[in-house]
Amino acid sequence: MGTEDGIQLLPAINDDHGGVIVKLTETMDSDVFRGALRASMSQWKNEGKRGVWIKLPIGLAHLVEIAVKEGFWYHHAEPNYLMLVYWIPESICTIPANATHRVGVGAIVLTENRELLVVQEKSGKLRGTGIWKIPTGVVDEGEDICVAAVREVKEETGIDAEFLEVVAFRQTHKAFFEKSDLFFLCFLHPLSFNIQKQELEIEAAQWMPIEEFAAQPFNLNSNVARHITDLCFAKLDKNYVGFTPVSLPSSDDRPSYLYMNARDLCSSTPTTIN
Amino acid sequence: MGTEDGIQLLPAINDDHGGVIVKLTETMDSDVFRGALRASMSQWKNEGKRGVWIKLPIGLAHLVEIAVKEGFWYHHAEPNYLMLVYWIPESICTIPANATHRVGVGAIVLTENRELLVVQEKSGKLRGTGIWKIPTGVVDEGEDICVAAVREVKEETGIDAEFLEVVAFRQTHKAFFEKSDLFFLCFLHPLSFNIQKQELEIEAAQWMPIEEFAAQPFNLNSNVARHITDLCFAKLDKNYVGFTPVSLPSSDDRPSYLYMNARDLCSSTPTTIN
């Protein structure tokens, strides 16, 4: 690519919002990059472009300073790249905000004999305390909550389980640096019972009578753990209902999920809220 | 700070996980930074430190390349800084994952006269279509979902409202770049009725009979909008219950919230799940 006066332009594709995305993959000399960036910016301004994104692989870290000096700022980063952005128009910047939340799941796997699947972890703040907890984990990038809960149970304990519903969720702030955390408590139905614990992270795993789990001193003191116990009993002994996933059609053949109280939605006994 | 042979060390504080955090605030020459980083790394290795974090303000972008050449990689970035990280031990890296989700809210504000608070936006993909939608917005960094819903309604329409519950949530992937999106549909009780629309983002705002909202062709075709309509009718005419926030004590005097089906949890009519 080049202009009439021979200066190289940066390879760019248009985005859906009137802007352009530059994805550099091959190494580039600093001076060449500076010249190409200036020429490209000039062209994009003439073309009325809005947001300009530059995705720099970590191997091109020497170009970060140059983009910043040309007025770009950071948008987000992953281990192997940094995304920089610039807003050309004088109108209000509509660059979308960065991701703000990490998402975790906790899996409540209860048998019909009132036994709860519990583990002791090899690391973390409960390490070495002898406290039994439910399997928990972080939702991977691009992973559905209902998939993550099943995966964590399988990974930590070898148990196959079917996802039923989200029974509660917690939002906390400043979980790490300035980021927040959303933790989804999920209810699962066990499909197998022979525990094969993971060696790396799990010290021990077992099926524990729910009353015994509830009686752990930790659960009596810890607010969240006590709520988990309450939810187990509400699920076993009352008619507690959470949010079940309903698949929504999506453009890329992969459904996304809307989680809601399907029982009440389908209820055939109308009442009024007043 | 310095070592015995006079080489400057980087200013660092210990974190809670056996690692150190370097926060540079003043400008530093590239060569001085390289020397100080190498001397500091050597000392931290001797001390058995684990994760090393370097927070570089965007004004120090010239130091990014040096940290990367010393083996650091990117963890996350915000507009004005880049966080780099390095894992010293030979054991498995337990550096926490980056934030993966953006969080949004949609506010269902229904009057007892079966009127829904709706807006037309000046931008976005519904711009100029004449379609009425519920107020929506992105949850700010550190903001509670229940606070964000009230704020968005106030900002867009001037209406004061009380947060009641989350009635559903949707998880979608690749909402922007590789990041995912969690969208919480919230039910609010209006405390005022005189609409004062925001000029910047909102083309029009009004109270609309829910049957009229439901009859918009867009709602008949759009899966999510149709679910919103279903939820409105379930709330008005049935006994639909969502998740209400229960405050949890936290260490910094600011409560976090656990959202759950409080009605079923407090139910006094036990049943069994079988």
XYZ file of C-alpha atoms in Angstrom, chain A:
274
model
C 0.000 0.000 0.000
C 1.257 3.503 -0.620
C 0.350 7.113 -1.340
C 1.234 8.987 -4.510
C 4.386 10.387 -2.936
C 5.600 6.886 -2.075
C 5.007 6.904 1.691
C 3.763 3.571 2.952
C 0.298 3.432 4.525
C -0.691 1.098 7.349
C -2.810 -1.939 6.432
C -6.324 -1.207 7.718
C -9.790 -2.665 7.501
C -13.022 -0.779 8.113
C -15.017 -1.568 11.247
C -18.817 -1.411 11.603
C -18.797 1.989 13.299
C -17.156 4.233 10.716
C -13.635 3.559 11.958
C -10.630 1.501 10.933
C -8.650 -1.300 12.541
C -4.923 -1.691 11.950
C -3.536 -5.112 12.751
C 0.223 -5.202 12.442
C 1.684 -8.681 12.320
C 5.158 -8.273 10.830
C 7.978 -6.317 12.375
C 8.399 -2.729 11.264
C 11.084 -0.140 11.739
C 10.154 2.664 14.149
C 10.717 5.459 11.631
C 8.803 3.633 8.904
C 5.897 3.111 11.340
C 5.877 6.785 12.346
C 5.771 7.926 8.728
C 3.120 5.411 7.741
C 0.979 6.261 10.768
C 1.097 10.009 10.035
C 0.262 9.492 6.350
C -2.526 7.052 7.208
C -4.045 9.345 9.843
C -4.078 12.177 7.354
C -5.908 10.011 4.846
C -8.403 8.699 7.427
C -9.189 12.247 8.556
C -9.900 13.219 4.960
C -12.135 10.203 4.580
C -14.139 11.194 7.689
C -13.156 8.089 9.672
C -14.020 8.038 13.370
C -12.263 5.604 15.719
C -8.810 4.301 14.749
C -7.663 1.062 16.405
C -4.108 -0.265 16.327
C -3.518 -3.813 17.527
C 0.176 -4.209 18.334
C 1.522 -7.716 19.026
C 3.880 -7.757 22.028
C 6.751 -8.403 19.625
C 6.208 -4.871 18.297
C 6.462 -3.216 21.737
C 8.974 -0.736 20.311
C 6.110 0.904 18.381
C 3.962 1.624 21.454
C 5.821 4.824 22.307
C 5.446 6.144 18.758
C 1.682 5.573 18.641
C 1.307 7.267 22.045
C 3.356 10.256 20.863
C 0.990 10.559 17.886
C -1.911 10.902 20.341
C -3.133 7.312 20.729
C -4.098 5.953 24.140
C -4.484 2.430 25.513
C -7.819 0.624 25.183
C -7.070 -2.872 26.439
C -4.331 -5.471 26.529
C -4.048 -9.233 26.537
C -0.852 -11.183 27.263
C 0.286 -11.064 23.640
C -0.996 -7.724 22.332
C -1.863 -4.140 23.178
C -4.822 -2.348 21.613
C -4.413 1.396 21.137
C -7.128 3.759 20.005
C -7.637 7.293 18.682
C -10.849 9.254 18.123
C -10.724 11.537 15.073
C -14.034 13.527 15.086
C -14.664 16.552 17.253
C -17.949 14.990 18.339
C -18.213 13.025 21.584
C -16.041 9.925 21.677
C -18.152 6.772 21.467
C -15.287 4.298 21.834
C -16.755 1.420 23.886
C -15.519 0.976 27.444
C -13.063 -1.761 28.299
C -14.165 -4.992 29.984
C -14.768 -4.331 33.685
C -15.651 -7.709 35.170
C -14.157 -11.100 35.703
C -16.785 -13.849 35.888
C -16.661 -16.872 38.174
C -18.908 -19.830 38.906
C -19.602 -21.930 41.974
C -21.251 -25.320 41.452
C -23.822 -26.736 43.872
C -24.068 -30.428 42.946
C -26.612 -32.149 45.186
C -27.677 -35.785 45.159
C -31.155 -37.005 45.955
C -29.658 -38.396 49.187
C -28.955 -34.820 50.314
C -25.211 -35.084 49.697
C -23.213 -32.123 48.369
C -20.104 -32.388 46.188
C -17.300 -30.619 48.105
C -13.553 -30.094 47.720
C -10.511 -28.881 49.622
C -8.155 -26.778 47.540
C -4.355 -26.938 47.475
C -4.002 -23.163 47.108
C -6.023 -20.078 47.902
C -6.930 -18.612 51.250
C -8.682 -21.775 52.510
C -5.562 -23.896 51.862
C -4.645 -26.069 54.830
C -7.693 -25.036 56.853
C -9.561 -28.321 56.405
C -12.596 -26.383 55.207
C -14.786 -28.049 52.588
C -16.172 -25.823 49.822
C -18.094 -26.213 46.606
C -16.129 -26.413 43.315
C -15.483 -22.925 41.929
C -13.580 -21.454 39.029
C -13.158 -18.633 36.563
C -15.207 -18.527 33.353
C -12.843 -18.715 30.379
C -12.846 -16.125 27.634
C -15.840 -16.754 25.380
C -17.262 -19.473 27.634
C -20.912 -19.716 28.672
C -21.643 -19.677 32.404
C -23.627 -22.911 32.110
C -20.705 -24.580 30.311
C -18.108 -23.303 32.778
C -19.950 -24.748 35.791
C -20.093 -28.214 34.221
C -16.422 -27.979 33.174
C -15.174 -26.953 36.625
C -17.014 -29.831 38.309
C -15.585 -32.305 35.804
C -12.046 -30.901 36.068
C -11.888 -30.769 39.848
C -13.773 -33.951 40.752
C -14.272 -36.059 37.612
C -18.032 -35.902 38.171
C -20.312 -35.499 35.145
C -23.170 -33.120 35.840
C -26.041 -31.452 34.055
C -26.522 -27.704 34.409
C -29.932 -26.786 35.830
C -29.992 -23.126 36.819
C -28.293 -20.085 38.306
C -29.632 -19.819 41.864
C -27.918 -16.535 42.828
C -25.116 -14.206 41.788
C -22.825 -11.835 43.625
C -21.153 -8.668 42.375
C -18.029 -7.464 44.170
C -15.664 -4.611 43.353
C -11.901 -4.185 43.337
C -11.516 -7.955 43.148
C -8.171 -7.358 41.448
C -6.796 -3.895 40.788
C -9.826 -1.769 39.815
C -11.755 -4.625 38.223
C -14.976 -6.159 39.543
C -16.167 -9.724 39.885
C -19.463 -11.432 39.101
C -19.829 -14.821 40.763
C -22.686 -17.087 39.645
C -23.906 -19.804 42.004
C -25.170 -22.649 39.843
C -27.259 -25.688 40.639
C -26.254 -28.917 38.853
C -27.678 -32.417 38.729
C -25.012 -35.145 39.099
C -24.843 -37.736 36.292
C -22.029 -39.801 37.854
C -20.873 -40.398 41.427
C -17.358 -41.874 41.314
C -14.997 -39.053 42.314
C -11.633 -38.762 40.539
C -10.070 -35.654 41.993
C -7.662 -33.447 40.075
C -4.124 -33.750 41.520
C -2.863 -30.271 40.720
C -5.379 -28.038 42.498
C -7.494 -30.313 44.684
C -6.358 -31.703 48.037
C -9.478 -33.787 48.596
C -13.009 -34.228 47.251
C -16.055 -36.071 48.583
C -19.832 -36.281 48.758
C -20.800 -34.722 52.103
C -24.197 -34.767 53.837
C -25.550 -31.248 53.465
C -26.204 -30.953 57.210
C -22.533 -31.732 57.862
C -21.461 -29.104 55.306
C -23.755 -26.561 56.917
C -22.346 -27.275 60.378
C -18.756 -26.325 59.446
C -17.789 -23.389 61.702
C -16.629 -21.514 58.582
C -20.139 -21.676 57.144
C -21.683 -20.360 60.321
C -19.399 -17.320 60.190
C -19.058 -16.676 56.478
C -21.918 -14.759 55.000
C -21.636 -16.133 51.497
C -21.120 -19.748 52.586
C -24.157 -19.449 54.836
C -26.221 -18.270 51.881
C -25.001 -21.306 49.903
C -26.291 -23.528 52.697
C -29.599 -21.666 52.782
C -29.922 -22.109 49.014
C -29.234 -25.857 49.306
C -31.979 -26.259 51.890
C -34.352 -24.026 49.905
C -33.675 -26.189 46.866
C -34.105 -29.476 48.745
C -36.981 -28.624 51.023
C -38.825 -25.730 49.407
C -39.746 -24.793 45.914
C -36.795 -22.475 45.228
C -36.427 -21.541 41.577
C -33.527 -19.724 39.939
C -32.796 -18.633 36.379
C -32.587 -21.273 33.645
C -30.839 -20.612 30.321
C -33.005 -20.157 27.227
C -31.047 -20.154 23.988
C -31.322 -17.121 21.726
C -30.547 -17.342 18.026
C -27.368 -15.535 17.075
C -25.750 -14.486 13.838
C -22.830 -16.936 14.038
C -24.802 -20.163 14.591
C -23.688 -20.270 18.192
C -26.600 -19.539 20.528
C -26.288 -17.069 23.364
C -28.322 -17.571 26.511
C -30.955 -15.564 28.340
C -31.229 -16.736 31.958
C -34.611 -16.241 33.598
C -37.232 -17.668 35.913
C -38.798 -20.018 33.385
C -41.237 -21.499 35.890
C -42.908 -18.186 36.698
C -42.814 -17.100 33.053
C -44.755 -20.182 31.990
C -47.042 -20.106 35.007
C -50.684 -20.475 34.051
C -52.044 -18.945 37.252
C -52.180 -15.215 36.664
C -52.136 -12.927 39.673
C -51.656 -9.177 39.931
C -48.689 -7.440 41.485
C -50.877 -5.079 43.529
